[in-house]
Backbone as a chain_set.jsonl record, in Angstrom:
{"seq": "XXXXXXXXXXXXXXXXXXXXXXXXXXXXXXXXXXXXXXXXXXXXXXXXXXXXXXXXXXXXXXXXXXXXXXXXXXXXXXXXXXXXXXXXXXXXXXXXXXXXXXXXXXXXXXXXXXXXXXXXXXXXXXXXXXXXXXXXXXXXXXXXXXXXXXXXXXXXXXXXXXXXXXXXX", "coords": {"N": [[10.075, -6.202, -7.842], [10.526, -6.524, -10.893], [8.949, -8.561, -11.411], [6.141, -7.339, -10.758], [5.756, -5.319, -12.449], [5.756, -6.787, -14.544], [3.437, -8.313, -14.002], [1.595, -5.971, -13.827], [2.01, -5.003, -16.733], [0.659, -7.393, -18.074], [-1.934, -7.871, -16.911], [-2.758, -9.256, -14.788], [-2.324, -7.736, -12.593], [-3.805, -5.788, -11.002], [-6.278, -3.099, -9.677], [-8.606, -3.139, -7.525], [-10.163, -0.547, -6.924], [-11.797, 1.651, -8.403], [-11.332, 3.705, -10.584], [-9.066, 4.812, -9.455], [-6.367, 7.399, -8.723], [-3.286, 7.16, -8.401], [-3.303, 4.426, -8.896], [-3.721, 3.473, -11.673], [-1.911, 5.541, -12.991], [0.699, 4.462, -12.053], [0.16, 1.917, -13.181], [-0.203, 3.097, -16.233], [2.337, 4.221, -16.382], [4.083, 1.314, -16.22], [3.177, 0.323, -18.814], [4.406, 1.18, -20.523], [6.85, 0.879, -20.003], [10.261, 0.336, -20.966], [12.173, -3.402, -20.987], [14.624, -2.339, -19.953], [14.614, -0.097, -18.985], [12.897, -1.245, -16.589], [14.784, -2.752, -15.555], [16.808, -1.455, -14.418], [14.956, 0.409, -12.732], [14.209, -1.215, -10.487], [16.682, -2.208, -9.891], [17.535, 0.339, -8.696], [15.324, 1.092, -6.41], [15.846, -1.187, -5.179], [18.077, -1.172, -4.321], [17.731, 1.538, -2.644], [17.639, 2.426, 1.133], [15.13, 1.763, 3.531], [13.545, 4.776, 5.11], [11.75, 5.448, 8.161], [9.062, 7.37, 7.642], [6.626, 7.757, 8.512], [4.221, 7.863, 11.579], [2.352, 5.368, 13.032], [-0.343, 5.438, 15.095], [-2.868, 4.747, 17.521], [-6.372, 5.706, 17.448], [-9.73, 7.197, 18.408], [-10.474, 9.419, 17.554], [-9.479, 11.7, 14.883], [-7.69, 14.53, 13.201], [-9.725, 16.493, 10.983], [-10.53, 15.563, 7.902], [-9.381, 16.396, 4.238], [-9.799, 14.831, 1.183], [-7.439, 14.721, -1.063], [-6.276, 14.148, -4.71], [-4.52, 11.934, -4.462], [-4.459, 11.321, -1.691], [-4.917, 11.899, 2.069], [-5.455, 15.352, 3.393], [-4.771, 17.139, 6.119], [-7.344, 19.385, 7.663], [-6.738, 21.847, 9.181], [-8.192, 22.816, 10.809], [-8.727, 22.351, 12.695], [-10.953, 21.424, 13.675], [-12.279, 17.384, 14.574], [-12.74, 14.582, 14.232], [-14.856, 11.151, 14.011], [-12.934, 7.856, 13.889], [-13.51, 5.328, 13.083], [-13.942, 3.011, 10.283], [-11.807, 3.037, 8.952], [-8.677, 4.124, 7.685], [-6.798, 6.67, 8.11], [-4.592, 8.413, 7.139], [-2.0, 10.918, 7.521], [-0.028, 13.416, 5.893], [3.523, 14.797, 6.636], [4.437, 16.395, 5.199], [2.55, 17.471, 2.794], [3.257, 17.972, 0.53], [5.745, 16.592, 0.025], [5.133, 13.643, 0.188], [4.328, 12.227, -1.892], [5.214, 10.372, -2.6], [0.016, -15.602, 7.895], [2.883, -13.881, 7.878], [5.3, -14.15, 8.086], [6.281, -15.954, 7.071], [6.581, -15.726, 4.662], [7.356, -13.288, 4.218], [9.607, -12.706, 5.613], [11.205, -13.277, 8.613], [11.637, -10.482, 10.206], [9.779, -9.065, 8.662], [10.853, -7.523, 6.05], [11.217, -8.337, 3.521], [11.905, -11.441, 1.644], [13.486, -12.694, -0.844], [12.082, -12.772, -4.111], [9.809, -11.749, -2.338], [7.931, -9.101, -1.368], [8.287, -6.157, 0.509], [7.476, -5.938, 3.895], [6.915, -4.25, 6.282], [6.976, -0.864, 7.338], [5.165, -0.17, 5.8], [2.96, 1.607, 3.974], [0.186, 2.277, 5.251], [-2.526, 2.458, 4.363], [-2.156, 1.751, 1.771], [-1.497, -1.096, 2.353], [-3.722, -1.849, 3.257], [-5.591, -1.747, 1.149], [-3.749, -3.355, -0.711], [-4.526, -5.669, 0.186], [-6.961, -6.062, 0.158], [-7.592, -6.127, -2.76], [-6.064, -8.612, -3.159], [-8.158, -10.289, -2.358], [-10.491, -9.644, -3.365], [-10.037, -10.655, -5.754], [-8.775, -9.132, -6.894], [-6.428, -9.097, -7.921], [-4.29, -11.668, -10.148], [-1.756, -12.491, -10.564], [0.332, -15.568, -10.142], [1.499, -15.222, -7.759], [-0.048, -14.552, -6.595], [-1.344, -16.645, -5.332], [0.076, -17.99, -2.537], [-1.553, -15.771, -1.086], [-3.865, -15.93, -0.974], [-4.849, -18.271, 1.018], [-4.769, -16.552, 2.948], [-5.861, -13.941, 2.618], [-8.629, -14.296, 2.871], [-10.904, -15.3, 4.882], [-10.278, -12.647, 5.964], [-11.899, -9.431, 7.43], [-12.93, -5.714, 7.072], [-11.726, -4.75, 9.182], [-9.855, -6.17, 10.63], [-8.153, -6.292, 8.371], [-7.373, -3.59, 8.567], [-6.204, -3.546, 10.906], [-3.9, -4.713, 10.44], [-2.516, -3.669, 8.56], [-1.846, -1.179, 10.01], [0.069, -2.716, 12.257], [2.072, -3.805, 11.022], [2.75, -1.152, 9.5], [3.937, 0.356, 11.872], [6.43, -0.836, 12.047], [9.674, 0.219, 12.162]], "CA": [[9.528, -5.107, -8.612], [10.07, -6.827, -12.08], [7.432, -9.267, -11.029], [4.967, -6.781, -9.932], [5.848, -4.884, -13.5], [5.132, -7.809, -15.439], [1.783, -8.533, -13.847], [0.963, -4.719, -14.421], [1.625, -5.481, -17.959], [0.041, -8.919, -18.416], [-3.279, -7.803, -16.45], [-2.591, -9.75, -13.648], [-2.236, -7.046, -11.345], [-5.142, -4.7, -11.07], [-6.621, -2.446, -8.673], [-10.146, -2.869, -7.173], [-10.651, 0.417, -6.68], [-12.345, 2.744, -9.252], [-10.464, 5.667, -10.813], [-7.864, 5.328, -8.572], [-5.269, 7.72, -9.981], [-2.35, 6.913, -8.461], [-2.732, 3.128, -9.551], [-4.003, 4.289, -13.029], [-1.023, 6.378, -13.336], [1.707, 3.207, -12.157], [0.011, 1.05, -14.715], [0.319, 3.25, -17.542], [4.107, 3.716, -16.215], [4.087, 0.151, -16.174], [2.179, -0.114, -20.103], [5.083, 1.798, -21.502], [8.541, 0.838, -19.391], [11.107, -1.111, -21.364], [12.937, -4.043, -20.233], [15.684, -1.87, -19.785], [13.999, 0.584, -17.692], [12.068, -1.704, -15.36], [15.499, -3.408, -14.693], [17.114, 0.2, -14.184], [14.433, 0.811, -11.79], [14.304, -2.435, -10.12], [17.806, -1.802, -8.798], [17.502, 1.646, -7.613], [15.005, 0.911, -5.568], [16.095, -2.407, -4.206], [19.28, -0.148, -3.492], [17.645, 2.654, -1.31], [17.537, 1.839, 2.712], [13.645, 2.387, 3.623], [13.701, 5.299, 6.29], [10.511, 5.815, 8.857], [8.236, 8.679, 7.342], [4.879, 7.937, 8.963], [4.523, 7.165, 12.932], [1.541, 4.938, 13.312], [-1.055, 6.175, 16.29], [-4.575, 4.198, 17.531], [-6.812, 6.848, 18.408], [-10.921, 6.932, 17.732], [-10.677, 10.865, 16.951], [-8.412, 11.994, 14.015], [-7.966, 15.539, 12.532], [-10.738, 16.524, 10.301], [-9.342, 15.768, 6.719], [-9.874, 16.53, 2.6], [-9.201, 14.083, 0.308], [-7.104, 14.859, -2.273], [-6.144, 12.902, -5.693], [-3.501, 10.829, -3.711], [-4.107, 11.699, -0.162], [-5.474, 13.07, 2.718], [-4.2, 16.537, 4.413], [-5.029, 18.133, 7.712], [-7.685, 20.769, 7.372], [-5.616, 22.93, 9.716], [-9.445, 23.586, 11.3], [-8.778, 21.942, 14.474], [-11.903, 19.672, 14.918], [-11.687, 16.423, 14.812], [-14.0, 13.763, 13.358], [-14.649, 9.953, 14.505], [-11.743, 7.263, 12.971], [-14.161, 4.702, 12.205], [-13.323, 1.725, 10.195], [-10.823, 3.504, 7.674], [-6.976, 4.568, 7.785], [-6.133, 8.062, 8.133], [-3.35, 8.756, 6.674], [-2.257, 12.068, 7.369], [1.449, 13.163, 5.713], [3.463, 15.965, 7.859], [4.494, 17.461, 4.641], [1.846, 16.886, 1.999], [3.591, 17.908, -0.626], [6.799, 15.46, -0.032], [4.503, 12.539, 0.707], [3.496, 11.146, -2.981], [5.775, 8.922, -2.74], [1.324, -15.916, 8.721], [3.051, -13.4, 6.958], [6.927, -13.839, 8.511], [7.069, -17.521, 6.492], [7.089, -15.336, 3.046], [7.995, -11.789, 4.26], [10.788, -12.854, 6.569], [11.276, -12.554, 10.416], [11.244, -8.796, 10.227], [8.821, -8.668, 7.195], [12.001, -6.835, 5.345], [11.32, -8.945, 2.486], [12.708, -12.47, 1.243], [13.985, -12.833, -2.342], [11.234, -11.919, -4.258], [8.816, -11.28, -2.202], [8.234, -7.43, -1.168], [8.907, -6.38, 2.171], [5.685, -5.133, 4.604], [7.513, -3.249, 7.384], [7.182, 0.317, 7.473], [4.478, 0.436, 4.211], [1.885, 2.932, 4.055], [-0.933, 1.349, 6.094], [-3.63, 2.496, 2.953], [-1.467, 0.747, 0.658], [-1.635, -2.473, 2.561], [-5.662, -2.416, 3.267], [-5.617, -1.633, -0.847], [-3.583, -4.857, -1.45], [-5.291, -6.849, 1.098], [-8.253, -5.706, -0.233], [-7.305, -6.606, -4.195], [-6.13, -10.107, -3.268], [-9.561, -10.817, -1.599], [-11.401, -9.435, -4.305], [-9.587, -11.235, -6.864], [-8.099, -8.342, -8.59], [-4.561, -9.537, -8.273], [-4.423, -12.653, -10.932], [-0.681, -13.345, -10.479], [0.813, -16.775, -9.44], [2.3, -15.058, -6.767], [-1.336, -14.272, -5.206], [-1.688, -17.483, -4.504], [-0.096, -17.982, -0.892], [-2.491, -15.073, 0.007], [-5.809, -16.571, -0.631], [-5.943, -18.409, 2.286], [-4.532, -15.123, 4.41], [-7.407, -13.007, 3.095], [-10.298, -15.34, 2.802], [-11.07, -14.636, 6.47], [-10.116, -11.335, 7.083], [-12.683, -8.609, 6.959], [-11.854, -4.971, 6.696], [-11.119, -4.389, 10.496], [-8.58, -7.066, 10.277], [-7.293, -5.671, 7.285], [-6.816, -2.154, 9.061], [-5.04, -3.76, 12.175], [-2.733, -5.322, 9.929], [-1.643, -2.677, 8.109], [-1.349, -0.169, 10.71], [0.479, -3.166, 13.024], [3.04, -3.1, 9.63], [3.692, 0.227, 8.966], [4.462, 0.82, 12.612], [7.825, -1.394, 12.25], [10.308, 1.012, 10.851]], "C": [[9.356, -5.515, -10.073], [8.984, -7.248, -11.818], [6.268, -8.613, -11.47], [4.385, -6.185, -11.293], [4.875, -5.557, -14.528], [4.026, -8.356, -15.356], [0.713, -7.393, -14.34], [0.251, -4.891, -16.19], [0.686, -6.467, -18.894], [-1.382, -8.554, -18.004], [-3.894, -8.494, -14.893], [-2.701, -9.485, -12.16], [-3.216, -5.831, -11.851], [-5.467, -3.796, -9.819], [-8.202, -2.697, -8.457], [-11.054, -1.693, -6.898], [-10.758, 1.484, -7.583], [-11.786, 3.699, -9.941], [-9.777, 5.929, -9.303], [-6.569, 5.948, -9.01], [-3.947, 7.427, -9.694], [-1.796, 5.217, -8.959], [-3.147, 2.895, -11.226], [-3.01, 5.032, -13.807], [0.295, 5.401, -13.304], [1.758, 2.459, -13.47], [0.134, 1.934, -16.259], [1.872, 3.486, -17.713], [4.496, 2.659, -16.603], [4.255, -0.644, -17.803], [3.517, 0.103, -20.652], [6.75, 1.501, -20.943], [8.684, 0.137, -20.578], [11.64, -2.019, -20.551], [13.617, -3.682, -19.127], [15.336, -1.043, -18.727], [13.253, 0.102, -16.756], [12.994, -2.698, -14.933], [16.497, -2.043, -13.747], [16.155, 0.683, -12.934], [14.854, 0.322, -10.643], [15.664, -1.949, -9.234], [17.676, -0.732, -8.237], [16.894, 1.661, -6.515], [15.517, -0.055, -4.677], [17.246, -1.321, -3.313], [19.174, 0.837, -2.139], [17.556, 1.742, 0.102], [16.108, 2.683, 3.294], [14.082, 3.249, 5.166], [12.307, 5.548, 6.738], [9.822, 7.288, 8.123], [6.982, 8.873, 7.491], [5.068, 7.29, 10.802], [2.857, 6.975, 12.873], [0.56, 5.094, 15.016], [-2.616, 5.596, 15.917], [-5.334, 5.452, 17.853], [-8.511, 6.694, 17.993], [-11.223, 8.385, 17.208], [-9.522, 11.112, 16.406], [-9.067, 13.685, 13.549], [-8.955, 15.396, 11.665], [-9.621, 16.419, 9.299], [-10.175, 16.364, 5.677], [-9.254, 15.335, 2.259], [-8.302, 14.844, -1.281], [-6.816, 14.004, -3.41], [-5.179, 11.715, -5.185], [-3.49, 10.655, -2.365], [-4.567, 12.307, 0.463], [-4.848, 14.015, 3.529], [-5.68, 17.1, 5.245], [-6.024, 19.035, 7.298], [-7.393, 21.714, 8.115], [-7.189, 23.463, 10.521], [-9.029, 23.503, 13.068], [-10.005, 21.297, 15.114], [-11.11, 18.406, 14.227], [-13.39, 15.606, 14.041], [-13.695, 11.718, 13.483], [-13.744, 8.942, 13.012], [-12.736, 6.457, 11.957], [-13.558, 3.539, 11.831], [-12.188, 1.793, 8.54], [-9.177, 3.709, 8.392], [-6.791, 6.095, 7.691], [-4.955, 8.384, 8.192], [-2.683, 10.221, 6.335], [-0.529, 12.848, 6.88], [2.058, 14.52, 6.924], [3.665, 16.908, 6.496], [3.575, 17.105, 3.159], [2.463, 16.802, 0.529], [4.73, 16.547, -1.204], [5.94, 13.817, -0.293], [3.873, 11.493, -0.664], [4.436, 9.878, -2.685], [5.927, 7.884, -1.381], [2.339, -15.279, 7.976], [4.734, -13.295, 7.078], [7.07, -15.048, 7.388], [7.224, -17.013, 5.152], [7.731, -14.214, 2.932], [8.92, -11.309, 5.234], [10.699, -12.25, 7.858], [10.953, -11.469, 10.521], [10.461, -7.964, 9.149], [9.356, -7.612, 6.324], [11.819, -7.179, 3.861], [12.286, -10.115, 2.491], [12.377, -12.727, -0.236], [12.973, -11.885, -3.134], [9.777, -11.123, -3.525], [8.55, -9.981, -1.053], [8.237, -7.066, 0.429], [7.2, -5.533, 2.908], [5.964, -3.707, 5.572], [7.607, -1.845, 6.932], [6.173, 0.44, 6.129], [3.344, 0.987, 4.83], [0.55, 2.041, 3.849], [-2.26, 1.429, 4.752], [-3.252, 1.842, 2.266], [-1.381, -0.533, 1.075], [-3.02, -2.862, 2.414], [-5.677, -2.463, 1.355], [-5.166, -3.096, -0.92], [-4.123, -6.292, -0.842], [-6.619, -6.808, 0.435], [-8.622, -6.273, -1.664], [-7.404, -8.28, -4.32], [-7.477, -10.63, -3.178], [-10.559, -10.693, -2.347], [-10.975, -10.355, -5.466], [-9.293, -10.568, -7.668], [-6.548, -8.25, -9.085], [-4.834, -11.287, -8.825], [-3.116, -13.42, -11.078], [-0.215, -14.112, -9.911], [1.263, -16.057, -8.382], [1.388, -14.529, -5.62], [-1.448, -15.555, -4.278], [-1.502, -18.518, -2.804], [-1.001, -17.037, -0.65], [-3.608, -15.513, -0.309], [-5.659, -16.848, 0.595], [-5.437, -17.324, 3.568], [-5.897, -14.576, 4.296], [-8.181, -13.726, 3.161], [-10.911, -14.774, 3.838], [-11.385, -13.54, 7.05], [-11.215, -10.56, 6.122], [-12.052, -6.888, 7.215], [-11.234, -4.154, 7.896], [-9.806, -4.75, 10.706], [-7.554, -6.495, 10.067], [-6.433, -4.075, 7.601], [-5.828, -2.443, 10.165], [-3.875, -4.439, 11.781], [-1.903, -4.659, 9.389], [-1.011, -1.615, 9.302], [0.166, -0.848, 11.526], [1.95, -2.843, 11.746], [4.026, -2.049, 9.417], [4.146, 0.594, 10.312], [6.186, 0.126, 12.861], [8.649, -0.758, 10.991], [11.536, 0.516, 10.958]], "O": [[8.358, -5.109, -10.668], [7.983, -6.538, -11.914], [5.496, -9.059, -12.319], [3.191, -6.267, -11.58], [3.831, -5.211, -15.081], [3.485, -8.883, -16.329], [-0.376, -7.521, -14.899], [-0.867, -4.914, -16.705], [0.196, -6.313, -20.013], [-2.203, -8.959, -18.826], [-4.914, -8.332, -14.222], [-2.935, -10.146, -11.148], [-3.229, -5.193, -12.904], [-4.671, -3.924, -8.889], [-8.961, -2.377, -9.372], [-12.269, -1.724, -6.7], [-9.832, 2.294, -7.601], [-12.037, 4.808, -9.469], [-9.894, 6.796, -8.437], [-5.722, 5.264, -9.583], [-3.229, 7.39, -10.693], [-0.671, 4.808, -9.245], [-2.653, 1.932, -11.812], [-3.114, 5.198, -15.023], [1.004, 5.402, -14.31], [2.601, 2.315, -14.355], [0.539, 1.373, -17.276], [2.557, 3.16, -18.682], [5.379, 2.743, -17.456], [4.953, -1.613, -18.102], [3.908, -0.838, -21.344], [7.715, 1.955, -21.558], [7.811, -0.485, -21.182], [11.701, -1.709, -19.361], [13.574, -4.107, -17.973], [15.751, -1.275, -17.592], [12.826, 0.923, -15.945], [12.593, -3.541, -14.131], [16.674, -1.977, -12.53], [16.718, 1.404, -12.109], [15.588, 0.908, -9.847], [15.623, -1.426, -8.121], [17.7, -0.811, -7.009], [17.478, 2.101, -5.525], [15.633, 0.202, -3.479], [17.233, -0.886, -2.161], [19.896, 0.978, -1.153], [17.422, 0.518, 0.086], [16.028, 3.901, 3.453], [14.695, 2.729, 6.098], [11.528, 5.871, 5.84], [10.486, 8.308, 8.312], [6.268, 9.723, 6.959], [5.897, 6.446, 11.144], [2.095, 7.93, 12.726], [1.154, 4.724, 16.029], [-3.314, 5.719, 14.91], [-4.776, 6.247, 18.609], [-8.621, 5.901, 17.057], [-12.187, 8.537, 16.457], [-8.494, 10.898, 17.048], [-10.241, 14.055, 13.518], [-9.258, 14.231, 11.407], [-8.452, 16.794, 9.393], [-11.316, 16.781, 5.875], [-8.323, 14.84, 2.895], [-8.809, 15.345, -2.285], [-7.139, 12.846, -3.145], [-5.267, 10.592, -5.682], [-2.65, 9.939, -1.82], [-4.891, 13.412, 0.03], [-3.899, 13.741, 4.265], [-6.877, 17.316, 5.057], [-5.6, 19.694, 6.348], [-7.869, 22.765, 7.684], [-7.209, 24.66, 10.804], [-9.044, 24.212, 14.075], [-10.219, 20.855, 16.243], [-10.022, 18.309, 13.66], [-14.486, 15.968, 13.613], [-12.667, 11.131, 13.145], [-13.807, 9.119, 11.796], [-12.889, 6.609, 10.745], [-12.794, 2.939, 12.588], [-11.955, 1.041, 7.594], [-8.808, 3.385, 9.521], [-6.56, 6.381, 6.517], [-4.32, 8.624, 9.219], [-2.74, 10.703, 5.204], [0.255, 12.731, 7.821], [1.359, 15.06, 7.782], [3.188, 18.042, 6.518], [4.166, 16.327, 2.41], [2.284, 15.951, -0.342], [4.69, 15.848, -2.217], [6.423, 12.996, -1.073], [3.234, 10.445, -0.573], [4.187, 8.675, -2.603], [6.372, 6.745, -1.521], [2.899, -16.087, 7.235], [5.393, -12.547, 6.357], [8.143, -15.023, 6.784], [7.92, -17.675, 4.382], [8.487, -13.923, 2.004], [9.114, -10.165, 5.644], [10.285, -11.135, 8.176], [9.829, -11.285, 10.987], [10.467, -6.768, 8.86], [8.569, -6.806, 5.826], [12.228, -6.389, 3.009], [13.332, -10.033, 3.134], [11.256, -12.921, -0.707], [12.91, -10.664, -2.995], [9.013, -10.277, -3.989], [9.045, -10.058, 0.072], [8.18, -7.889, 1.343], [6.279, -4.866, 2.438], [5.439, -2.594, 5.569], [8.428, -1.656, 6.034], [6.544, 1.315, 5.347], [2.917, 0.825, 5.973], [0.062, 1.428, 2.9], [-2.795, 0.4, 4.339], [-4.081, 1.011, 1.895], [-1.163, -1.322, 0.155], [-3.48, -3.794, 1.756], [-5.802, -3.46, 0.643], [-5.982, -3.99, -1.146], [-4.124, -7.459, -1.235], [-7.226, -7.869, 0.289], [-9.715, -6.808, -1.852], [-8.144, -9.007, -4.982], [-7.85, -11.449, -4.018], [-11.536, -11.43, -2.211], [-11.92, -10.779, -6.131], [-9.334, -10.814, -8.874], [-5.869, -7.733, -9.971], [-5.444, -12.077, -8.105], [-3.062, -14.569, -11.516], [-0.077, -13.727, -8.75], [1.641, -17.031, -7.73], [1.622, -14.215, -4.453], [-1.58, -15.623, -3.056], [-2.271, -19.262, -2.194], [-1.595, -17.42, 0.358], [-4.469, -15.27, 0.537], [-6.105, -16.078, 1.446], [-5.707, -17.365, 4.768], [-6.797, -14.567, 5.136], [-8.554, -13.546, 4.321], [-11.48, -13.695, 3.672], [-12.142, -13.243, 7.974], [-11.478, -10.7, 4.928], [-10.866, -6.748, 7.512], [-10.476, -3.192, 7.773], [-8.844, -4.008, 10.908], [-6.555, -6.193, 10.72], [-5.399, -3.603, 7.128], [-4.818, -1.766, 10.36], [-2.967, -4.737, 12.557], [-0.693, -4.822, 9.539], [0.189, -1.354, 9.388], [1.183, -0.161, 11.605], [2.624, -1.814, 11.711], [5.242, -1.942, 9.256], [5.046, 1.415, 10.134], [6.969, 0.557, 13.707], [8.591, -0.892, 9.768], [12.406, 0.843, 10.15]]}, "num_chains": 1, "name": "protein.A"}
C-alpha cells in the first residue's frame, strides 16, 4: 500500500479511465496523506482478514442495472438485459459496498511481500488494473512484470480473469 501511495503521488500510478471518481477521489487522498498517515494506514489494512462480500456467477442475462458514481445497483424492475463483454457488479447492499500470476501473487494469490493480493478483489477493479497496465497508465517499476501478462490479453481475457479471482474467497 505504501508503494501504491507513492506512485499515486509521483504520477506513476494513474487511471485510464476518464472522470473516474472513485480513482480521482484516492489520488487526491493520496496528494495530501503524510508519511505518517500512509504508514498508519498501511498497517490497518494489512491487519484486517479479507472476508467474501461478492459471490461471482457466469450467466449471459444479468439484472437490468443504473450506474451510479461508484457502482451499479439492481433496478428492482425485474427484466433483465444481455451480460455482454462487461462485469456486472451488482452489491447486495449498495449502500455498504463503497468499499502467470501465482509466481508474484503467491500460490493462493493472497499476496507475497509487497505485492498485493488478487483473491477475492472486486472483478471491475481487476479489468480497471488490467486495463491501466496495458494502456500504459501505470508508470511504476513495479508494472513491469505485467507487461508481458497484458500485452496479449484482450478485454474478454481480462473479464475471465477477474471474475476467475474474485471468486477465490
Amino acid at each position: 500500500m505504501v508503494q501504491q501511495v507513492a506512485d499515486m503521488k509521483s504520477g506513476a500510478r494513474r487511471t485510464s479511465v476518464p472522470d473516474h471518481l472513485p480513482s480521482d477521489y484516492m489520488m487526491n487522498v493520496a496528494m495530501d496523506a503524510s508519511a505518517s498517515e500512509i504508514d498508519s494506514a498501511a498497517t490497518y489494512f494489512h491487519a484486517l482478514v479479507p472476508r467474501a462480500n461478492i459471490a461471482v456467477t457466469e450467466v449471459d442475462l444479468v439484472p437490468a442495472t443504473i450506474a451510479t458514481s461508484c457502482h451499479l445497483v439492481e433496478t428492482k424492475s425485474g427484466r433483465t438485459e444481455r451480460l455482454g463483454t462487461r462485469i456486472v457488479e451488482v452489491p447486495v447492499d449498495a449502500e455498504q459496498f463503497e468499499m502467470p500470476c501465482v509466481a508474484c501473487h503467491g500460490a493462493d494469490l493472497r499476496s507475497v511481500g509487497n505485492v498485493p493480493a488478487l483473491a477475492g478483489r472486486s472483478p471491475s477493479y481487476v479489468v480497471r488494473q488490467l486495463y491501466d497496465f496495458k494502456h500504459g497508465a501505470r508508470a511504476s517499476p513495479a508494472r513491469v512484470p505485467m507487461l508481458p501478462v497484458v500485452k496479449e490479453l484482450d478485454l474478454e481475457d481480462m473479464i475471465a480473469l477477474a471474475a476467475y479471482v474474485a471468486s477465490l474467497n
